[in-house]
GROMACS .gro file of C-alpha atoms in nm:
model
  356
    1UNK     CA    1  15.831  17.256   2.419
    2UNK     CA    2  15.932  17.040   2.097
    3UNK     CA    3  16.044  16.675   2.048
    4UNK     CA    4  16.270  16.682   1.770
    5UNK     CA    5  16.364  16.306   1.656
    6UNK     CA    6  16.439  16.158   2.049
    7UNK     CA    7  16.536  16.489   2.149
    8UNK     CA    8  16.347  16.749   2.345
    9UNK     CA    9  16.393  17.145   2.355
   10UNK     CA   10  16.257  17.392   2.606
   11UNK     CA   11  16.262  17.814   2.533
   12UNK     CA   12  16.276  17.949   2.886
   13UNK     CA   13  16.132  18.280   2.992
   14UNK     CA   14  16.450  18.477   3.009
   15UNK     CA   15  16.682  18.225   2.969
   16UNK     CA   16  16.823  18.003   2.637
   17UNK     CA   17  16.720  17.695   2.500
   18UNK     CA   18  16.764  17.421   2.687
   19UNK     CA   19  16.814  17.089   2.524
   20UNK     CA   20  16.804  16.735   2.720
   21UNK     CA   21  16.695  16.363   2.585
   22UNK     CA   22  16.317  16.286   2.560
   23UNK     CA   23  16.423  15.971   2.741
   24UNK     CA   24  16.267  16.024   3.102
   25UNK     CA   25  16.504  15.789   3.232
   26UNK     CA   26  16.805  15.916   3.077
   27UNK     CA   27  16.731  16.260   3.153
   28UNK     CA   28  16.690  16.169   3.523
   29UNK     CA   29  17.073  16.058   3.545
   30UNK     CA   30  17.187  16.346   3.301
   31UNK     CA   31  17.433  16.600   3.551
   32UNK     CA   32  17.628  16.758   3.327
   33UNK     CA   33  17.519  17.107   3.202
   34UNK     CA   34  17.720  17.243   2.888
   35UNK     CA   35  17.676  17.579   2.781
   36UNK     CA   36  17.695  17.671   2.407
   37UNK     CA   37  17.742  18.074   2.319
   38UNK     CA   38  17.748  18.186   1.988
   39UNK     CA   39  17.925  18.449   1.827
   40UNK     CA   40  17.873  18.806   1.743
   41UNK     CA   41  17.548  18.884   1.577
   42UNK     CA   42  17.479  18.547   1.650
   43UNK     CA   43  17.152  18.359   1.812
   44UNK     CA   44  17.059  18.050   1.974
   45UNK     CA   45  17.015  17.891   1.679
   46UNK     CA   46  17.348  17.890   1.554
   47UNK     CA   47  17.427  17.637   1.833
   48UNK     CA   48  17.136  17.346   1.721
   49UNK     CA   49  17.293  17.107   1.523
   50UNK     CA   50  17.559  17.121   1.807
   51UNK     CA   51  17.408  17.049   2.085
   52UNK     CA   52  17.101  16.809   1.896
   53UNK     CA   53  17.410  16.574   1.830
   54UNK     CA   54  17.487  16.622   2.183
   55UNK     CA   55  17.237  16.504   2.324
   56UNK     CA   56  17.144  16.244   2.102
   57UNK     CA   57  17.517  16.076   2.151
   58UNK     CA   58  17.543  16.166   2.541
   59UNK     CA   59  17.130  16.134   2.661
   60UNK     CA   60  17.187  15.994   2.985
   61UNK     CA   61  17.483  16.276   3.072
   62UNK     CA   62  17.448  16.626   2.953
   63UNK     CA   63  17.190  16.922   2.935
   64UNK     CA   64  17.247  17.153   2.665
   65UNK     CA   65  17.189  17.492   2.735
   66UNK     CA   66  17.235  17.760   2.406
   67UNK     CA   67  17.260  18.098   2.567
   68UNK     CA   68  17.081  18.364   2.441
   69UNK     CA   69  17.118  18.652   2.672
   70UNK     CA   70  17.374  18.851   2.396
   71UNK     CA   71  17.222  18.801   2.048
   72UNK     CA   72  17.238  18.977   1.720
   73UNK     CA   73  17.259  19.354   1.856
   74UNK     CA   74  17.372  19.240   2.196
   75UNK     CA   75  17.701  19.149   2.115
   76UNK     CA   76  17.820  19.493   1.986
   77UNK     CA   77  17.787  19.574   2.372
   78UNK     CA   78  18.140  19.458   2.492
   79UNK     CA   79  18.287  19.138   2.620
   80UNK     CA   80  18.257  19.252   2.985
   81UNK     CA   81  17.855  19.346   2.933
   82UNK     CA   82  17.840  19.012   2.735
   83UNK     CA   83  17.996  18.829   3.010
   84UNK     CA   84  17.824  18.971   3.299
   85UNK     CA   85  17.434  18.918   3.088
   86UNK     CA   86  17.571  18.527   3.080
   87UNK     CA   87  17.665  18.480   3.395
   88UNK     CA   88  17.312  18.578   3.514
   89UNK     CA   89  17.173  18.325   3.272
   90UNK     CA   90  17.425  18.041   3.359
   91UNK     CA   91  17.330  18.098   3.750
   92UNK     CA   92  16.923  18.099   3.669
   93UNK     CA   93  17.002  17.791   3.484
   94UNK     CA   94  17.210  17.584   3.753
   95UNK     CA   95  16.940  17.729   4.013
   96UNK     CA   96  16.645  17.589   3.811
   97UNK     CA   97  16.762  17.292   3.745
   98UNK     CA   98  16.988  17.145   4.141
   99UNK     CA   99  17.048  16.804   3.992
  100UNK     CA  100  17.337  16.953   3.780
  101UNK     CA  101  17.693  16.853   3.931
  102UNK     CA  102  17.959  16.963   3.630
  103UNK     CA  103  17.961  17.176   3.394
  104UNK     CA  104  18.176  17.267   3.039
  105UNK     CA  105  18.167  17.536   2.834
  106UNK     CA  106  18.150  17.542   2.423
  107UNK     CA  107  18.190  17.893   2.230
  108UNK     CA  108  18.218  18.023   1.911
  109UNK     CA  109  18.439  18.329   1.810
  110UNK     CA  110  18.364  18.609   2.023
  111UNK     CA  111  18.177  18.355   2.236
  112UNK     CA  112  18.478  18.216   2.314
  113UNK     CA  113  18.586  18.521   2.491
  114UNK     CA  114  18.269  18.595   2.655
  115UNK     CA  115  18.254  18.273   2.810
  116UNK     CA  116  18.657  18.330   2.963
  117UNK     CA  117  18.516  18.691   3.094
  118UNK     CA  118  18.190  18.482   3.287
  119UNK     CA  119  18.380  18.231   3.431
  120UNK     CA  120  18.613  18.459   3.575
  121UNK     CA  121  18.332  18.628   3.751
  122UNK     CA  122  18.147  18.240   3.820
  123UNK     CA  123  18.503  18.129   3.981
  124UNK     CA  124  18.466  17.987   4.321
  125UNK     CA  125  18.794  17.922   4.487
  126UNK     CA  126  18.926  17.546   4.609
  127UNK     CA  127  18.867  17.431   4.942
  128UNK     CA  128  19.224  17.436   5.011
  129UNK     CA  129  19.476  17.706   4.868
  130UNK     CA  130  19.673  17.640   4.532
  131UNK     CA  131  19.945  17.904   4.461
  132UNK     CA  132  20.135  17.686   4.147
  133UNK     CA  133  19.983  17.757   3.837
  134UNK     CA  134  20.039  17.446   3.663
  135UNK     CA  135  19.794  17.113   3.573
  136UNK     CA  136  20.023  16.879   3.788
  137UNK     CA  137  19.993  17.040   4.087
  138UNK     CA  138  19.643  16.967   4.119
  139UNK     CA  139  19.419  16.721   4.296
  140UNK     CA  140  19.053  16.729   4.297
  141UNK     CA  141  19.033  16.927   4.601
  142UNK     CA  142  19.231  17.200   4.544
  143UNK     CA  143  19.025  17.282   4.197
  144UNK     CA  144  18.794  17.567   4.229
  145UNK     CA  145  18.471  17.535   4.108
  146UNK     CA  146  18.255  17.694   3.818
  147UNK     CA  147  17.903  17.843   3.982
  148UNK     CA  148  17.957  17.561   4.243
  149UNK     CA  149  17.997  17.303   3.953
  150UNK     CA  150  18.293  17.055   3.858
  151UNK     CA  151  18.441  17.234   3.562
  152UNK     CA  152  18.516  16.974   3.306
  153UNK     CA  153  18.542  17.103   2.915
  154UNK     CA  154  18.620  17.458   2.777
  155UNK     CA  155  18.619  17.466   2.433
  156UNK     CA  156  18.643  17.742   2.198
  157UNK     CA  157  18.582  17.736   1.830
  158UNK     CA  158  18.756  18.018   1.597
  159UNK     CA  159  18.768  18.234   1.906
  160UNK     CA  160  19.011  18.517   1.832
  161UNK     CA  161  19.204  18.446   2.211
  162UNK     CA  162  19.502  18.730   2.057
  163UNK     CA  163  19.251  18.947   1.928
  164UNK     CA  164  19.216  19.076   1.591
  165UNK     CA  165  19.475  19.371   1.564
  166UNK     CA  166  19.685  19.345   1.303
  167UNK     CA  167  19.961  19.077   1.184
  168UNK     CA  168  19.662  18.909   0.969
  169UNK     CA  169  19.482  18.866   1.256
  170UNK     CA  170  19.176  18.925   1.059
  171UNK     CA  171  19.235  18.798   0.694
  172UNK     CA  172  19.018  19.010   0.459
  173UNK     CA  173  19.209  19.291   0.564
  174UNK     CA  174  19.507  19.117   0.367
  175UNK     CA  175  19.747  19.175   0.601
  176UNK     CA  176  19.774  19.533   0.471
  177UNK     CA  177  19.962  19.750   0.747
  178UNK     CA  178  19.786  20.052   0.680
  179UNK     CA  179  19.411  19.902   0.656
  180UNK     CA  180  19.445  19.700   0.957
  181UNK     CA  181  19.552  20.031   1.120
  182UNK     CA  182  19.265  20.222   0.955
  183UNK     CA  183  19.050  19.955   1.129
  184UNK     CA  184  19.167  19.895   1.438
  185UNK     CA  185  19.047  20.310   1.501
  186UNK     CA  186  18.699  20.320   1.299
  187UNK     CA  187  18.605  19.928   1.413
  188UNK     CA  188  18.367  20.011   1.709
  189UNK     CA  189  18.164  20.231   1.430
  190UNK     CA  190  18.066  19.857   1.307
  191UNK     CA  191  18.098  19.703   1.589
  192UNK     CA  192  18.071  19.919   1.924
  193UNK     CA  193  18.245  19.817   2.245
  194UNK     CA  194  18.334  19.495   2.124
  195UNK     CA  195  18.514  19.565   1.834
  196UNK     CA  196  18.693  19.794   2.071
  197UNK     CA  197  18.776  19.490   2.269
  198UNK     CA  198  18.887  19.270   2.001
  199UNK     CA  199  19.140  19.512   1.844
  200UNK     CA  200  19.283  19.604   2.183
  201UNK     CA  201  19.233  19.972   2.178
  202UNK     CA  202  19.009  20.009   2.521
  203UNK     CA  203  19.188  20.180   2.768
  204UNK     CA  204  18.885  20.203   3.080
  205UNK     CA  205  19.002  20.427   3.307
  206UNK     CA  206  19.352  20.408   3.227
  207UNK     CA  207  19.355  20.007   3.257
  208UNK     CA  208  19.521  19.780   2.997
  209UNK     CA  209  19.309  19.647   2.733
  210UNK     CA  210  19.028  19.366   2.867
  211UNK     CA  211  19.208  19.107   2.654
  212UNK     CA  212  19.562  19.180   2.837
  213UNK     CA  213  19.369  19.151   3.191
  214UNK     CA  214  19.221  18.814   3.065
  215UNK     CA  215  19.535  18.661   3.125
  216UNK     CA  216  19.552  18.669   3.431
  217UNK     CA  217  19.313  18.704   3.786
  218UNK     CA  218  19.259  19.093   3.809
  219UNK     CA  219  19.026  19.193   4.128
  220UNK     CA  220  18.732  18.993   4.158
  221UNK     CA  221  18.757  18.826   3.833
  222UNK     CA  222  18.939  18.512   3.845
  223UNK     CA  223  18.980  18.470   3.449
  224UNK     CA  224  19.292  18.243   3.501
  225UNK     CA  225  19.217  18.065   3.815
  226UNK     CA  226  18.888  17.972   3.616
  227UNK     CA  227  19.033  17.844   3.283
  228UNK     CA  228  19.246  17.634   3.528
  229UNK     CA  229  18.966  17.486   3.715
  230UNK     CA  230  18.873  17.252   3.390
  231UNK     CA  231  19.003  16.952   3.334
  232UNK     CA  232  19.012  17.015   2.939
  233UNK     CA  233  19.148  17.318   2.751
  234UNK     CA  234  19.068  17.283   2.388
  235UNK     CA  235  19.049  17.534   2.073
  236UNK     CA  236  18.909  17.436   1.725
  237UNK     CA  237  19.045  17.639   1.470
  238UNK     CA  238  19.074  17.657   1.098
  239UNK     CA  239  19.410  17.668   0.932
  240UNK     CA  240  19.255  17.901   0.611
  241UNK     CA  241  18.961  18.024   0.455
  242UNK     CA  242  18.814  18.174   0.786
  243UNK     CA  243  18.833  18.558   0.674
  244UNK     CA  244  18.748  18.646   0.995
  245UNK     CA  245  18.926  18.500   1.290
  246UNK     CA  246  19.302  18.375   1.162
  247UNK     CA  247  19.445  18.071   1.271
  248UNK     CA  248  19.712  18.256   1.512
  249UNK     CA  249  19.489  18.409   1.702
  250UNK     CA  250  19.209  18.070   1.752
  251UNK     CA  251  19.506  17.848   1.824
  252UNK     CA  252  19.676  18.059   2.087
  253UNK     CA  253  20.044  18.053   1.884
  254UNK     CA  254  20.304  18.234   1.762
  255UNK     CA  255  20.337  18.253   1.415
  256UNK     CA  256  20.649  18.079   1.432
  257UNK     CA  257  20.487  17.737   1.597
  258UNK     CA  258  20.220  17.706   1.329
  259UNK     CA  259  20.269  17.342   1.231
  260UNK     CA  260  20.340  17.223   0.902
  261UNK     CA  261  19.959  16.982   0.764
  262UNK     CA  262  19.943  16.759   0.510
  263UNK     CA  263  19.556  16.620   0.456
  264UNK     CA  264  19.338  16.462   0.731
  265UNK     CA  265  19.459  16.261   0.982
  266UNK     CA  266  19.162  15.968   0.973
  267UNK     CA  267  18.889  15.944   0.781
  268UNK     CA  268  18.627  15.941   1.068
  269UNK     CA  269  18.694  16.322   1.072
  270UNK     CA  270  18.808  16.435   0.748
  271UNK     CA  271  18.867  16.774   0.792
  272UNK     CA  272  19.072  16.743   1.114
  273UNK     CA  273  19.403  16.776   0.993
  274UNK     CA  274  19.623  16.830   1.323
  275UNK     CA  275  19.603  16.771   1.668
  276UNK     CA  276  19.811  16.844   1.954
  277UNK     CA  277  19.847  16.835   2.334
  278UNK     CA  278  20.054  17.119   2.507
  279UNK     CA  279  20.186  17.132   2.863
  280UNK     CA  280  20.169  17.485   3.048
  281UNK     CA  281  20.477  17.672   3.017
  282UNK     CA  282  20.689  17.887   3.257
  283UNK     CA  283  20.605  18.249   3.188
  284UNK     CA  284  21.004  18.333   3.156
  285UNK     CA  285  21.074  18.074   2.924
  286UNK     CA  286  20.853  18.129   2.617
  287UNK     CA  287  21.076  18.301   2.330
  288UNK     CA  288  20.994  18.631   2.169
  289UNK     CA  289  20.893  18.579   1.810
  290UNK     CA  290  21.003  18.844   1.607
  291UNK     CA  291  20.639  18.855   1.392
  292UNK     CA  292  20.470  18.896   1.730
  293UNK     CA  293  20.420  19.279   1.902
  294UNK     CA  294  20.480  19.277   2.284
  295UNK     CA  295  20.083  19.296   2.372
  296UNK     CA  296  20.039  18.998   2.205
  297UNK     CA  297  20.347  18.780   2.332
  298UNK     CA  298  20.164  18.896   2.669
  299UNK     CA  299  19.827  18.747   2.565
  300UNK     CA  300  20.013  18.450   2.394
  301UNK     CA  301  20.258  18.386   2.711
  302UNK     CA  302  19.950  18.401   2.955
  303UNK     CA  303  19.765  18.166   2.808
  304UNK     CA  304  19.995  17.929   2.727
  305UNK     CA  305  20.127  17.899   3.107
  306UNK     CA  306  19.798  17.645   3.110
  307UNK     CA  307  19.778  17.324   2.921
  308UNK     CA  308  19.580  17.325   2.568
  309UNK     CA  309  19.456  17.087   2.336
  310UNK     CA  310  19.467  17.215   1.989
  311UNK     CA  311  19.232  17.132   1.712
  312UNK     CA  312  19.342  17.250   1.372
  313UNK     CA  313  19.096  17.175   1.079
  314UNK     CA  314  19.101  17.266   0.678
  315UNK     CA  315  18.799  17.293   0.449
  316UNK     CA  316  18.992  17.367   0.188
  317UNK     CA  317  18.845  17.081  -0.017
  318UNK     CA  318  18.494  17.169   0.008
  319UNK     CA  319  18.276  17.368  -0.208
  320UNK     CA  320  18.191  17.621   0.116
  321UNK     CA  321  18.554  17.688   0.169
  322UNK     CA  322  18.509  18.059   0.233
  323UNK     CA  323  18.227  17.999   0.477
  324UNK     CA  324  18.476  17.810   0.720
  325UNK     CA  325  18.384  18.027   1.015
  326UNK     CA  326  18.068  17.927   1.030
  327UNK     CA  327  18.122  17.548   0.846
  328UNK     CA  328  18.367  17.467   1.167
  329UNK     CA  329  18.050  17.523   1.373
  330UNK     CA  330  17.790  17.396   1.154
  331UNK     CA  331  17.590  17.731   1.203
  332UNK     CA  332  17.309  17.582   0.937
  333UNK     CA  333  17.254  17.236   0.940
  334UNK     CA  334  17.213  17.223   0.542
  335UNK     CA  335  17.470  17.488   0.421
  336UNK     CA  336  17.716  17.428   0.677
  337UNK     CA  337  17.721  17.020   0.687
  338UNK     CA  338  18.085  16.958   0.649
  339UNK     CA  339  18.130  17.073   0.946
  340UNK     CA  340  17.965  16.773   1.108
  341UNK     CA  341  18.296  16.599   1.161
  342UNK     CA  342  18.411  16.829   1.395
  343UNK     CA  343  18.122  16.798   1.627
  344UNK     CA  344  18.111  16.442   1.602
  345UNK     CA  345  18.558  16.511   1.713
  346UNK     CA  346  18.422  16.699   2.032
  347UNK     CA  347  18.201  16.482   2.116
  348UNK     CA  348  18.405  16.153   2.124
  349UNK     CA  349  18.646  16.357   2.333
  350UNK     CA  350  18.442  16.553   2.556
  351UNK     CA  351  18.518  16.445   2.932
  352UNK     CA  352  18.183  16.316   3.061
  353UNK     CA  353  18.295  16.182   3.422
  354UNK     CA  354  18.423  16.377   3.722
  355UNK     CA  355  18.502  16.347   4.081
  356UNK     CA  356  18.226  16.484   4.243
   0.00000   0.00000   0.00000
């Protein structure tokens, strides 16, 4: 166990880290648990900086838990294995630690969509029966519940939500047809199941790719009826210079509703340079967008029937520019500190108070 300047870290046997204030007191009223999962080829580490500043801003509310059930080799094992692996930590952790009442959710790139499989599989359904799949129609006691917690934040960071088949989905390929084809059939050489995953071309037993069944509950995996659960829908994503998850594909758009940026919109956070709030939409009202292939306007039309909050953000000034995958997150304290801006963003919007 460590004390690192007011805040205090504890490996667990076969768990994460786990990071909470060294304040007795304010740990003692702390309730909300918020998981961090990193990326692929990732660690726990790549979280710190993250959830440090967490703490250190929110002591008396949140436990920080950086999963590590799925690092470096790990996460060439598939988005379902992934999942599955963090659901198992997520329910050791609310089971070791029963004063927890909410929980949120942050995760970076592939994280993202490893943390939409597990809460499909932690989904508990409301006390009373909710059919409409819209925001408004809820009350608090029709929300289901995350591992028998009040789901409050989900928040991805450069999380490719469209996958990263073609269309520049993945921009060192250049948008070059015939390399991103090239790709999308020798990617799970590099990396295995998961690559697999990401460029859509896993076809398990004659089902439609995982990503496709992701938008929506299929079996015993409530993937939608999960993301609708929280209270807060948000995805961070850069607008250039990430050369490996596009802006399309992190922000959940077409490429026609890309909005137009100028330069930052305060100076508190200086690389935030657009922010919006979208309402669900009606499944047979979204348009068909020419630059968009059907199995994406599927993934893009699921999502979207839910409310987002979208975070776009620009490096483009710094000297790291072309590290903006891993700036956004602050992956290394030192290398990566531009990024700090956007951590300080999520936490002066992160929902802290619930109902139960």
């Amino acid at each position: 166990m460590g004390d690192l300047g007011g805040v205090r870290t504890e490996e667990t046997v076969n768990g994460g880290t786990d990071v909470w204030s060294a304040s007795d007191a304010a740990a003692s009223t702390a309730d909300h648990l918020v998981v961090m999962v990193h990326g692929i080829l990732g660690s726990t580490a790549d979280w710190k900086f993250a959830a440090d500043q967490f703490v250190r801003m929110l002591p008396d509310k949140v436990i920080v838990h950086c999963s590590e059930r799925n690092m470096h080799k790990l996460t060439l094992d598939g988005v379902d294995i992934m999942g599955e692996r963090l659901v198992a930590e997520v329910l050791e952790v609310i089971d070791r630690r029963p004063e927890i009442r909410k929980i949120s959710f942050i995760a970076h790139s592939v994280g993202g969509l490893v943390a939409r499989y597990a809460i499909g599989r932690l989904y508990r359904p409301p006390r009373k029966p909710q059919e409409d799949l819209s925001d408004d129609a809820f009350d608090d006691n029709s929300r289901g519940t995350i591992g028998g917690l009040e789901a409050m934040n989900f928040i991805t960071v450069a999380t490719p939500h469209l996958g990263s088949r073609g269309h520049k989905q993945v921009p060192f390929l250049f948008g070059v047809i015939a390399i991103e084809k090239v790709a999308s059939r020798v990617i799970h050489w590099i990396f295995g199941r998961t690559g697999r995953h990401l460029f859509l071309t896993d076809h398990d037993d004659g089902k439609p790719p995982l990503l496709q069944r992701m938008v929506d509950d299929w079996g015993d995996l409530y993937f939608m009826s999960a993301l609708q659960a929280f209270k807060r829908r948000v995805a961070y994503s850069n607008v250039g210079y990430d050369h490996i998850v596009g802006w399309r594909t992190s922000s959940i758009r077409r490429n026609s509703e890309l909005p137009k940026w100028e330069d930052s919109l305060s100076q508190k956070y200086p690389h935030i340079v657009y922010e919006e709030q979208s309402k669900g939409e009606c499944a047979n009202v979204s348009p068909i967008d020419v630059d968009c292939d059907m199995l994406e306007e599927k993934l893009v039309t699921g999502l979207t029937r839910l409310s987002w909050e979208r975070v776009d953000v620009s490096f483009h000034s710094i000297r790291q520019r072309f590290a903006a995958h891993s700036v956004i997150q602050v992956k290394d304290s030192f290398v990566h500190s531009e990024g700090a801006d956007v951590i300080q963003h999520m936490i002066d919007h992160f929902l802290t108070r619930g109902s139960i």
